[in-house]
XYZ file of C-alpha atoms in Angstrom:
693
model
C 187.331 -74.626 -77.533
C 183.377 -73.883 -76.202
C 182.755 -70.482 -74.618
C 182.716 -72.927 -71.413
C 185.814 -74.136 -71.072
C 187.112 -72.829 -68.471
C 185.308 -76.434 -66.890
C 187.977 -78.621 -68.959
C 190.856 -76.964 -67.638
C 189.617 -76.560 -64.007
C 188.723 -80.243 -63.829
C 192.151 -81.362 -65.289
C 193.661 -78.749 -62.418
C 191.505 -80.562 -59.551
C 188.921 -82.651 -59.871
C 187.737 -81.568 -56.206
C 185.277 -78.895 -56.621
C 183.985 -76.053 -54.698
C 182.255 -76.874 -51.848
C 178.714 -75.964 -52.984
C 175.558 -75.574 -50.843
C 172.406 -75.168 -52.877
C 169.492 -73.638 -50.000
C 165.687 -73.793 -51.055
C 163.670 -70.950 -50.094
C 159.866 -71.234 -49.915
C 156.443 -69.730 -48.784
C 153.530 -68.566 -48.800
C 151.754 -66.024 -51.397
C 149.920 -64.057 -49.138
C 152.370 -62.438 -46.001
C 151.318 -60.712 -42.938
C 152.070 -57.156 -43.946
C 152.424 -56.735 -40.294
C 155.291 -59.273 -40.194
C 156.934 -58.254 -43.436
C 159.753 -56.903 -41.218
C 160.231 -59.960 -38.119
C 159.831 -62.142 -41.494
C 162.931 -59.867 -43.282
C 165.096 -60.337 -40.116
C 164.277 -63.815 -39.344
C 165.473 -64.515 -43.413
C 168.381 -62.516 -42.785
C 169.385 -63.802 -40.057
C 169.584 -67.674 -41.314
C 171.159 -66.263 -44.167
C 173.890 -64.994 -41.521
C 174.700 -68.070 -39.580
C 174.656 -70.345 -42.556
C 177.265 -67.918 -43.766
C 179.376 -67.867 -40.594
C 178.765 -71.465 -40.440
C 180.140 -72.414 -44.149
C 182.852 -70.862 -42.872
C 183.995 -72.608 -40.155
C 183.788 -75.755 -42.351
C 184.950 -74.394 -45.453
C 188.091 -75.840 -47.124
C 189.725 -72.839 -47.983
C 189.160 -70.122 -44.190
C 189.081 -73.586 -41.971
C 191.477 -76.339 -41.065
C 189.055 -78.849 -41.507
C 190.731 -81.831 -42.385
C 187.489 -83.085 -43.796
C 186.173 -80.128 -46.235
C 190.643 -80.262 -47.561
C 190.362 -83.287 -48.237
C 186.605 -83.019 -50.419
C 186.959 -80.010 -51.833
C 188.939 -77.392 -53.885
C 191.283 -75.460 -51.355
C 191.399 -72.452 -52.957
C 188.021 -71.832 -54.088
C 185.520 -70.387 -51.420
C 182.428 -72.091 -50.672
C 179.550 -71.384 -53.107
C 176.043 -70.455 -51.846
C 173.307 -71.012 -54.326
C 169.611 -69.399 -53.509
C 167.204 -71.027 -54.897
C 163.680 -70.201 -55.356
C 159.770 -70.340 -57.487
C 159.702 -66.797 -57.816
C 156.223 -67.131 -57.174
C 154.787 -63.703 -54.919
C 155.216 -63.384 -51.769
C 157.925 -65.207 -49.368
C 160.247 -66.802 -52.822
C 160.664 -63.686 -53.828
C 160.769 -61.983 -49.822
C 163.742 -64.789 -49.460
C 165.533 -63.411 -52.531
C 164.843 -59.555 -52.258
C 168.483 -57.988 -52.773
C 169.345 -56.361 -49.230
C 168.275 -59.631 -47.789
C 170.304 -62.266 -49.922
C 174.268 -62.873 -48.735
C 177.002 -60.923 -50.380
C 178.536 -63.297 -53.711
C 175.472 -65.230 -52.919
C 174.321 -67.468 -56.392
C 170.514 -66.766 -57.117
C 168.527 -69.853 -59.165
C 165.177 -70.767 -59.967
C 162.623 -73.491 -61.233
C 159.766 -72.767 -62.416
C 156.782 -74.266 -63.039
C 155.451 -72.701 -66.742
C 157.451 -71.004 -69.395
C 158.290 -67.424 -67.944
C 155.481 -66.185 -70.411
C 152.793 -68.494 -69.154
C 153.751 -68.098 -65.514
C 153.911 -64.060 -65.885
C 149.711 -64.729 -66.270
C 150.118 -65.209 -62.624
C 150.419 -62.034 -61.500
C 149.656 -58.489 -60.738
C 149.621 -56.887 -64.739
C 150.221 -54.056 -62.935
C 150.820 -51.879 -59.367
C 147.697 -51.738 -57.690
C 146.487 -47.721 -57.899
C 144.379 -48.345 -54.967
C 146.984 -49.975 -52.327
C 149.803 -49.027 -54.251
C 151.367 -52.274 -53.911
C 154.388 -53.194 -56.162
C 155.415 -56.874 -55.173
C 153.948 -59.622 -56.681
C 153.536 -57.374 -60.569
C 154.590 -59.331 -63.590
C 157.395 -56.281 -63.759
C 159.623 -57.014 -60.565
C 158.751 -60.923 -61.941
C 161.027 -59.734 -64.876
C 162.736 -57.064 -63.368
C 163.898 -60.694 -61.196
C 164.816 -62.276 -64.075
C 166.570 -59.649 -65.250
C 169.020 -59.617 -62.234
C 169.778 -62.898 -64.358
C 170.535 -61.377 -67.378
C 167.644 -63.545 -68.305
C 165.457 -61.666 -69.999
C 167.081 -58.060 -71.264
C 164.750 -55.877 -73.196
C 160.306 -56.136 -72.767
C 160.520 -55.620 -76.545
C 162.940 -58.778 -77.550
C 163.405 -61.448 -75.698
C 166.997 -62.191 -74.478
C 168.355 -65.973 -73.232
C 171.202 -65.866 -70.966
C 172.536 -69.579 -71.014
C 174.151 -68.977 -68.033
C 171.627 -68.052 -66.335
C 170.379 -70.933 -63.915
C 166.715 -71.131 -64.691
C 164.580 -73.777 -65.569
C 160.886 -73.367 -67.323
C 159.362 -76.237 -66.223
C 156.715 -78.190 -68.743
C 153.669 -77.491 -66.476
C 150.163 -78.120 -67.460
C 148.385 -74.867 -66.817
C 145.082 -76.152 -66.603
C 146.123 -78.410 -63.388
C 147.821 -75.826 -61.639
C 147.938 -77.139 -58.739
C 149.702 -79.916 -59.242
C 152.419 -77.747 -61.182
C 153.056 -76.214 -58.592
C 153.829 -79.575 -56.254
C 155.909 -80.853 -59.555
C 158.115 -77.663 -59.308
C 158.576 -77.107 -54.981
C 159.451 -81.299 -55.334
C 162.252 -80.452 -58.399
C 163.477 -77.592 -55.917
C 163.469 -79.318 -53.447
C 165.889 -82.123 -55.174
C 167.709 -79.577 -56.009
C 168.401 -78.294 -52.422
C 170.556 -79.271 -49.110
C 168.495 -77.006 -47.090
C 164.874 -75.608 -47.927
C 164.474 -72.552 -45.506
C 160.160 -72.529 -45.527
C 158.716 -69.226 -44.300
C 154.980 -70.660 -43.825
C 153.023 -71.346 -41.271
C 153.763 -74.919 -40.437
C 150.374 -76.778 -41.769
C 151.152 -79.740 -43.362
C 147.771 -81.155 -43.372
C 147.614 -81.261 -47.052
C 150.225 -81.669 -49.722
C 150.082 -79.202 -51.612
C 151.642 -75.225 -51.891
C 155.016 -75.044 -49.535
C 153.862 -78.603 -46.873
C 154.155 -80.144 -50.577
C 158.228 -79.332 -50.307
C 158.528 -79.524 -46.627
C 156.852 -82.859 -46.951
C 159.473 -83.215 -49.636
C 162.661 -81.912 -47.488
C 161.267 -84.609 -44.756
C 161.268 -87.663 -47.294
C 164.727 -86.750 -48.701
C 166.355 -86.499 -45.319
C 166.956 -82.604 -45.706
C 166.768 -80.126 -43.429
C 163.738 -77.554 -43.062
C 164.400 -74.014 -41.480
C 161.068 -72.934 -40.453
C 160.152 -69.622 -40.293
C 156.910 -69.118 -38.971
C 154.410 -66.492 -40.502
C 152.467 -66.639 -37.355
C 153.084 -64.072 -34.778
C 155.338 -64.696 -31.410
C 156.693 -67.746 -32.765
C 160.044 -68.685 -33.132
C 161.627 -70.493 -35.572
C 161.928 -74.326 -35.682
C 164.541 -77.224 -37.866
C 163.324 -80.196 -38.970
C 165.824 -82.811 -39.091
C 166.472 -86.270 -39.643
C 169.057 -88.600 -37.162
C 171.082 -90.853 -38.598
C 167.808 -93.626 -37.782
C 165.622 -91.106 -40.279
C 162.863 -90.423 -37.324
C 161.779 -86.517 -38.020
C 162.959 -84.147 -35.212
C 161.458 -80.741 -34.678
C 163.625 -78.449 -32.940
C 164.142 -74.922 -31.687
C 166.357 -73.309 -34.754
C 169.736 -72.837 -32.831
C 172.906 -71.724 -35.003
C 175.253 -74.498 -33.675
C 171.620 -76.517 -34.600
C 171.860 -75.496 -38.159
C 175.876 -75.914 -38.034
C 175.213 -79.566 -37.099
C 173.362 -80.097 -40.311
C 175.676 -77.806 -42.681
C 178.641 -80.571 -41.423
C 176.109 -83.343 -41.961
C 175.671 -82.891 -45.235
C 179.194 -80.381 -46.515
C 181.283 -83.150 -45.296
C 178.927 -86.318 -44.389
C 180.397 -86.306 -41.112
C 177.571 -89.459 -40.407
C 179.396 -90.895 -42.149
C 183.755 -89.896 -42.332
C 183.524 -89.474 -38.516
C 186.226 -90.762 -36.122
C 183.975 -92.221 -33.204
C 185.368 -95.774 -33.086
C 189.182 -96.970 -34.471
C 187.933 -99.070 -37.340
C 185.797 -95.215 -38.114
C 188.792 -93.494 -38.073
C 190.678 -96.305 -40.780
C 187.505 -96.036 -43.031
C 188.278 -92.896 -43.055
C 191.581 -92.535 -44.259
C 190.617 -95.194 -46.807
C 188.212 -92.238 -48.587
C 190.952 -89.733 -47.796
C 193.609 -91.994 -50.226
C 190.927 -92.535 -52.764
C 189.921 -88.550 -52.373
C 193.796 -87.906 -52.431
C 194.641 -90.541 -55.270
C 192.011 -88.997 -57.725
C 193.445 -85.306 -57.624
C 197.165 -86.588 -57.453
C 196.600 -88.390 -60.351
C 198.532 -86.634 -63.480
C 197.496 -88.874 -66.474
C 195.684 -85.907 -68.785
C 196.067 -83.336 -70.230
C 193.305 -80.339 -71.943
C 193.828 -80.686 -75.864
C 192.521 -76.316 -75.884
C 191.656 -76.492 -79.908
C 188.945 -79.594 -79.795
C 185.318 -79.360 -78.721
C 183.474 -81.508 -76.848
C 180.242 -83.667 -78.921
C 178.908 -83.608 -75.253
C 178.669 -88.032 -76.437
C 182.912 -89.240 -75.593
C 184.800 -87.134 -77.510
C 185.741 -83.470 -75.577
C 189.150 -81.891 -74.887
C 190.419 -83.934 -71.519
C 192.864 -86.926 -73.142
C 195.564 -88.808 -72.242
C 198.867 -87.995 -72.096
C 199.510 -91.271 -74.115
C 197.533 -93.123 -74.842
C 198.996 -96.092 -73.578
C 201.664 -95.771 -70.421
C 204.985 -97.862 -72.580
C 205.073 -100.953 -74.889
C 203.376 -103.450 -72.041
C 200.000 -101.645 -71.312
C 199.333 -102.809 -75.607
C 199.397 -105.999 -74.830
C 195.912 -106.775 -74.645
C 194.506 -104.608 -77.596
C 196.981 -106.076 -79.532
C 196.312 -109.703 -78.447
C 193.345 -108.610 -78.432
C 192.980 -107.379 -82.956
C 195.626 -110.583 -83.233
C 192.012 -112.811 -82.133
C 189.070 -110.273 -83.612
C 190.292 -108.801 -87.125
C 188.014 -105.889 -87.927
C 186.556 -108.387 -90.404
C 185.514 -110.725 -88.924
C 184.205 -108.819 -86.261
C 181.589 -106.748 -88.470
C 181.029 -110.328 -89.718
C 179.784 -111.430 -86.941
C 177.746 -108.604 -85.809
C 175.369 -109.118 -89.416
C 175.139 -112.637 -88.170
C 174.182 -111.714 -84.986
C 171.626 -108.506 -85.416
C 170.036 -109.316 -88.690
C 168.501 -105.619 -88.790
C 171.813 -104.118 -87.258
C 171.735 -102.294 -90.706
C 168.171 -101.010 -90.750
C 169.578 -99.339 -87.009
C 171.960 -98.191 -88.201
C 170.011 -96.165 -90.952
C 167.797 -94.914 -88.538
C 171.076 -92.815 -86.662
C 172.916 -91.731 -89.579
C 170.960 -88.773 -89.069
C 172.016 -88.567 -85.159
C 171.593 -84.891 -83.895
C 174.114 -83.445 -81.867
C 174.211 -80.591 -79.686
C 175.425 -77.308 -80.706
C 177.992 -76.162 -78.486
C 175.814 -72.403 -78.655
C 173.335 -74.478 -76.628
C 175.404 -75.943 -73.599
C 175.595 -74.493 -70.944
C 178.058 -74.361 -68.160
C 176.095 -77.138 -65.905
C 176.287 -79.204 -68.818
C 180.263 -78.516 -69.566
C 180.702 -78.981 -65.696
C 179.495 -82.681 -66.088
C 180.941 -83.400 -68.681
C 184.304 -82.531 -67.783
C 183.406 -84.515 -64.647
C 182.958 -87.754 -67.058
C 185.253 -87.316 -69.261
C 188.014 -87.116 -66.648
C 186.651 -90.203 -64.923
C 186.024 -91.674 -68.345
C 189.766 -91.311 -69.023
C 191.417 -92.705 -66.130
C 189.371 -95.681 -66.194
C 190.418 -96.562 -69.836
C 194.239 -95.885 -68.744
C 193.350 -98.370 -66.183
C 192.206 -100.090 -68.185
C 194.647 -101.236 -70.902
C 196.708 -101.585 -68.042
C 195.169 -103.651 -65.824
C 194.227 -106.234 -69.015
C 197.743 -106.407 -70.986
C 198.953 -106.849 -67.168
C 197.003 -110.265 -66.732
C 197.762 -110.743 -70.611
C 201.116 -110.496 -70.257
C 201.090 -112.428 -67.232
C 199.434 -115.933 -68.640
C 201.674 -115.368 -71.814
C 205.221 -115.147 -69.273
C 203.825 -117.593 -67.614
C 203.660 -119.703 -70.122
C 207.033 -119.038 -71.588
C 208.635 -119.631 -68.092
C 207.124 -122.805 -67.749
C 208.220 -123.616 -70.780
C 211.803 -122.564 -70.378
C 211.425 -124.568 -67.777
C 210.667 -127.547 -69.778
C 214.093 -126.885 -72.663
C 216.302 -126.416 -69.621
C 215.561 -129.656 -68.663
C 215.919 -131.152 -71.935
C 219.159 -129.305 -72.232
C 220.173 -131.013 -68.193
C 223.927 -132.569 -68.535
C 226.708 -133.373 -66.783
C 228.751 -130.701 -66.620
C 226.011 -128.206 -67.063
C 225.742 -126.627 -70.478
C 225.434 -122.949 -71.214
C 222.185 -123.726 -73.071
C 220.753 -125.632 -70.063
C 222.328 -122.037 -67.324
C 220.550 -119.565 -69.462
C 217.608 -121.183 -69.817
C 217.430 -121.317 -66.052
C 218.569 -117.227 -65.799
C 215.380 -116.813 -68.533
C 213.189 -118.557 -66.325
C 214.094 -116.512 -63.374
C 213.709 -113.041 -65.040
C 210.298 -114.115 -65.997
C 209.471 -115.127 -63.427
C 210.849 -111.800 -61.505
C 208.717 -110.065 -64.066
C 205.757 -112.055 -64.054
C 205.843 -110.986 -59.638
C 206.221 -107.215 -60.441
C 203.423 -107.620 -62.695
C 201.491 -108.424 -59.850
C 202.592 -105.959 -57.439
C 201.844 -103.397 -59.546
C 198.523 -104.593 -60.741
C 197.320 -105.356 -56.548
C 199.610 -103.261 -54.843
C 201.226 -100.410 -55.821
C 200.031 -99.242 -58.831
C 196.559 -100.986 -58.244
C 195.374 -100.550 -61.832
C 192.937 -103.173 -60.829
C 190.852 -101.740 -58.281
C 191.135 -97.909 -59.777
C 189.523 -99.268 -62.956
C 186.676 -100.580 -61.536
C 186.587 -97.239 -59.724
C 186.469 -95.156 -61.394
C 184.787 -96.832 -64.927
C 181.917 -97.165 -62.515
C 181.668 -93.467 -61.404
C 182.083 -92.605 -65.492
C 178.439 -94.863 -66.191
C 177.235 -92.710 -63.085
C 178.118 -89.275 -63.736
C 177.466 -89.539 -67.934
C 173.206 -89.767 -67.645
C 174.013 -87.419 -64.835
C 174.869 -84.262 -67.842
C 172.729 -85.715 -70.043
C 169.748 -85.904 -68.066
C 170.598 -82.269 -66.215
C 169.074 -81.274 -69.622
C 166.026 -81.441 -68.492
C 166.510 -80.356 -65.470
C 166.931 -83.298 -63.479
C 169.568 -85.533 -61.487
C 170.520 -88.202 -61.513
C 170.166 -91.429 -58.286
C 171.767 -88.924 -55.941
C 169.173 -87.008 -54.702
C 169.149 -88.255 -50.997
C 172.474 -87.415 -49.147
C 174.169 -90.703 -47.859
C 173.836 -90.260 -44.172
C 175.249 -93.638 -43.331
C 177.230 -96.522 -44.469
C 173.842 -99.165 -44.317
C 172.182 -96.720 -47.028
C 175.631 -96.812 -49.244
C 176.932 -100.087 -48.722
C 172.665 -101.373 -49.746
C 173.037 -99.300 -52.974
C 173.841 -102.308 -55.793
C 174.657 -100.121 -58.179
C 177.664 -98.802 -56.648
C 181.723 -100.829 -56.548
C 180.869 -103.000 -54.179
C 183.920 -102.365 -51.792
C 182.550 -99.983 -49.311
C 185.444 -97.275 -49.395
C 184.555 -97.519 -53.452
C 180.493 -97.242 -53.065
C 181.354 -94.322 -50.474
C 183.439 -92.421 -52.208
C 181.915 -92.111 -54.990
C 178.633 -91.538 -53.629
C 180.569 -88.290 -51.687
C 182.336 -87.194 -54.520
C 178.496 -87.449 -57.128
C 177.243 -85.162 -54.119
C 180.316 -83.051 -54.570
C 179.163 -82.699 -58.554
C 176.282 -82.589 -58.155
C 175.826 -79.557 -56.393
C 178.839 -77.786 -58.224
C 177.055 -78.083 -61.289
C 173.732 -77.432 -60.660
C 171.544 -76.173 -63.882
C 171.775 -73.794 -66.225
C 169.329 -72.477 -68.653
C 166.849 -74.809 -69.384
C 163.304 -73.970 -70.748
C 161.516 -77.482 -71.304
C 159.602 -76.239 -74.292
C 157.734 -78.851 -76.764
C 160.158 -77.326 -79.705
C 163.312 -77.857 -76.840
C 162.304 -80.868 -75.483
C 161.005 -82.756 -79.186
C 165.223 -81.263 -79.794
C 166.608 -83.202 -76.631
C 165.305 -86.147 -76.643
C 166.168 -86.476 -80.476
C 169.857 -85.931 -79.006
C 169.898 -88.213 -76.646
C 167.891 -91.002 -77.997
C 170.472 -91.115 -80.885
C 173.946 -89.802 -79.247
C 172.777 -91.754 -76.239
C 170.456 -94.256 -76.104
C 171.752 -95.588 -79.621
C 175.087 -95.143 -78.709
C 175.409 -97.512 -76.839
C 173.027 -99.709 -78.737
C 175.755 -99.555 -80.985
C 178.340 -100.260 -78.413
C 176.803 -103.575 -77.615
C 176.175 -104.706 -80.643
C 179.283 -103.958 -81.738
C 180.530 -105.450 -78.517
C 178.829 -108.035 -78.501
C 180.822 -109.229 -81.646
C 183.986 -108.239 -80.726
C 184.164 -110.797 -77.613
C 181.566 -113.482 -79.023
C 184.946 -113.504 -81.845
C 187.383 -113.456 -79.537
C 186.093 -116.397 -77.310
C 185.548 -118.605 -80.190
C 189.372 -117.728 -81.448
C 190.680 -118.652 -77.937
C 188.350 -121.848 -78.361
C 189.333 -122.854 -81.752
C 193.101 -122.368 -80.723
C 192.698 -124.313 -77.589
C 190.777 -127.279 -79.335
C 193.912 -127.310 -82.004
C 196.098 -127.007 -79.124
C 194.809 -129.872 -77.316
C 193.983 -131.510 -80.719
C 197.801 -131.050 -81.935
C 199.235 -132.784 -78.129
C 196.674 -136.086 -78.819
C 198.343 -136.632 -82.205
C 201.728 -135.421 -81.416
C 201.100 -138.321 -77.806
C 199.648 -140.614 -80.620
C 202.312 -140.349 -82.292
C 204.907 -141.028 -79.979
C 203.047 -143.205 -78.497
C 203.450 -145.441 -81.819
C 207.052 -144.816 -82.359
C 207.222 -146.395 -78.924
C 205.576 -149.489 -79.501
C 207.542 -149.819 -83.024
C 211.374 -149.485 -81.128
C 209.410 -151.921 -78.261
C 208.335 -154.610 -80.894
C 211.698 -154.120 -83.251
C 214.180 -154.767 -79.851
C 211.845 -157.732 -79.253
C 212.348 -158.996 -83.139
C 215.862 -158.586 -83.587
C 216.900 -159.730 -79.430
C 219.925 -157.923 -79.892
C 222.302 -157.694 -77.010
C 222.437 -154.516 -77.643
C 219.200 -152.329 -77.933
C 218.843 -150.684 -81.181
C 215.966 -148.082 -81.809
C 214.240 -146.927 -85.170
C 213.295 -143.103 -84.030
C 216.448 -142.057 -83.130
C 216.458 -138.804 -79.955
C 216.900 -136.257 -82.535
C 212.775 -137.282 -82.670
C 211.985 -138.921 -79.655
C 213.110 -136.076 -77.783
C 211.181 -133.372 -80.224
C 208.230 -134.779 -79.459
C 208.505 -135.541 -75.399
C 209.081 -131.562 -75.729
C 205.896 -130.791 -77.443
C 204.064 -133.402 -75.368
C 204.735 -130.792 -72.583
C 204.845 -127.258 -74.983
C 201.370 -127.628 -76.585
C 198.932 -128.383 -73.234
C 200.765 -125.208 -71.304
C 199.951 -122.878 -74.389
C 196.558 -124.460 -74.664
C 196.012 -123.847 -70.792
C 196.925 -120.450 -71.422
C 194.810 -119.713 -74.421
C 192.122 -121.173 -71.886
C 193.164 -119.269 -69.296
C 193.101 -116.008 -70.939
C 189.667 -116.524 -72.094
C 188.370 -117.266 -69.279
C 189.703 -114.796 -67.245
C 188.519 -112.045 -69.623
C 184.953 -113.728 -69.730
C 184.135 -113.067 -73.305
C 181.361 -114.939 -73.585
C 178.906 -113.641 -70.182
C 180.396 -110.278 -71.713
C 178.834 -110.560 -75.219
C 175.855 -112.313 -73.785
C 175.460 -109.440 -71.750
C 175.835 -107.192 -74.654
C 173.542 -108.782 -76.734
C 171.065 -108.561 -73.653
C 171.728 -104.868 -73.264
C 171.089 -103.615 -76.294
C 168.142 -105.899 -76.155
C 167.070 -103.855 -73.375
C 167.651 -100.837 -74.926
C 165.741 -101.096 -78.031
C 162.904 -101.495 -76.296
C 162.976 -98.772 -74.072
C 164.329 -96.562 -77.420
C 161.226 -97.231 -79.063
C 159.147 -96.423 -76.220
C 160.679 -92.618 -75.898
C 160.299 -92.752 -79.877
C 156.950 -94.206 -80.812
C 154.598 -94.145 -77.945
C 155.122 -90.800 -76.590
C 153.635 -88.313 -78.651
C 153.346 -85.847 -76.397
C 156.123 -84.519 -75.189
C 156.249 -84.420 -70.597
C 159.552 -83.606 -69.390
C 158.016 -85.760 -66.194
C 157.398 -88.488 -68.354
C 160.571 -88.146 -70.809
C 163.092 -87.667 -67.538
C 161.389 -90.483 -65.915
C 162.431 -93.006 -69.170
C 165.615 -91.680 -69.412
C 166.456 -92.502 -65.402
C 165.003 -95.855 -66.102
C 167.578 -96.462 -69.379
C 170.312 -94.426 -66.391
C 169.892 -97.799 -64.582
C 169.527 -100.231 -66.983
C 173.025 -99.275 -68.200
C 174.201 -98.506 -64.887
C 173.058 -101.420 -63.416
C 174.931 -103.503 -66.292
C 177.858 -102.038 -65.856
C 177.699 -102.953 -62.033
C 177.063 -106.737 -62.939
C 179.552 -106.511 -65.238
C 182.589 -105.050 -62.457
C 181.422 -107.947 -60.352
C 182.331 -110.265 -62.991
C 185.742 -108.595 -62.528
C 185.988 -108.579 -59.373
C 186.241 -112.278 -58.539
C 189.758 -112.175 -60.634
C 190.760 -110.139 -58.583
C 191.284 -113.322 -56.283
C 192.957 -115.031 -60.015
C 195.718 -113.758 -61.119
């Protein structure tokens, strides 16, 4: 097990994470000396207000029902202050005497630390005695992270929450703007210490403008004398408001951000019912006990890891789909189909034989948190997928068996009633009761279908989150949801409103809690990460979809052959039965016997009659399973997605000789969008099946 096993242990024990508030700080480089004391006092007072507001909604200290349903009830809320460590306000806001006790410290630098240090004074100014803003002060702040421990030797603490961006030294203004925007992306509230001038999109104004666009509240502490604190925020209609700062307004904004009160309110009966539906999903996700921790298994940050299902199959019945799939899609046929569908498969495999993994020593707490969340959702999705798919296969097979039993019961119908007929009727009844129970479990009691769809999509959103965290980026949840209309319009979320909402809320809580750890975006690091992402994530998805396309194609073809064979056999049997009837009729006409005799006695006629009924039942069952599983559509979707991923992979590898983290992250987000949208389309198909089984 790696050194960050606590993330996996904690996730298995409780997938709900601690309430986490990320506070971004930004401000002017040059602060008026006469205003420094006032600024310190106002910053400290703001932190105190934030701390009190957190305590008021803490799942540990308060009785707030929303907090208790969304978060871990045993861990105090986390405050994380994020700064770019520039001179002036950025450092003023993280002075040890000002920062709240137990607050985490994180930073995002526009350049590598050594390059960034060149922007600061090399030593104390002897004329003025100025110490703030010096290189020594910069490194002393990093030492608070355990990031640099010795001047002569650089030491990196992998737990340090530091991102070193790869800004262009020749375009410093743009590098600072990019840094500000990323800082805002990682923030839930922004404290801006500046003069309030937003006329140009640079400096502190760039951070404020980015916060406006994302709907993140901004606390403005003015550097101008005699100016009161103000708070900028957006209402539910995205209208911008500027108000005099008060603790009450702050409390309201933190509740909107952390408790999602715009969504989870009791303004009317409908909203109250909706909120309870969200709570029930969180409760079920937390209470699920199908997972366990395998302490001696290390994560590969691809798909293997220490979080496993306690049992691969809940019962013998849940093996039905996998057993059926192995029957209709044998490995040798799948391999042959894959070679026929993808002539270049061997070349592609050759490219991925030297897959570069992520060494454990390079893993960070943030990476483990994201990956633990992914494993939890993925394993549960697998569990409910097997249960649901096996259920619908069994329902069709048992339905065919029940009809067959009914046919044989009619065949044995005599007067008086015989034991064979009674047994067959009882068998039919038992099969029908079993079908009813399976349907009840799948749709109402265990809700296999619903949980499978929601957890599968959740895992597919969490997967790119843990990959993009290697670049210090987040995925698709930068803007907190403030109302149902915004969430309902998101096409990448499962098409149930409650499903969309709880997944969006949960991924927000994960993103805040996981945060980021040491991320040095040097050329060598980016080269390694690009190789890891393309060979592990992208190539892994390509190979999966190629194999899946082959398997689905073989399954569809096999069932089509069975279906065609059964109907053809039925036609032949009907033709043979027709011939026997015609021969008997002709014989009767020729002999003109008073007592009719038959050339083909009942021993032949009855089996033929039964076959004429049973064979169509079997043929219809294979057709229904093939139609319900949508093997053909899934095969085509995998082929299409694989081709799209190959194009993006080739672009990332071949069209980018110079590595730039912004572009690499943008390309990886496009890949994430492709896979997530495909997953949504895939789930759309199976969502329709809810009324068909």
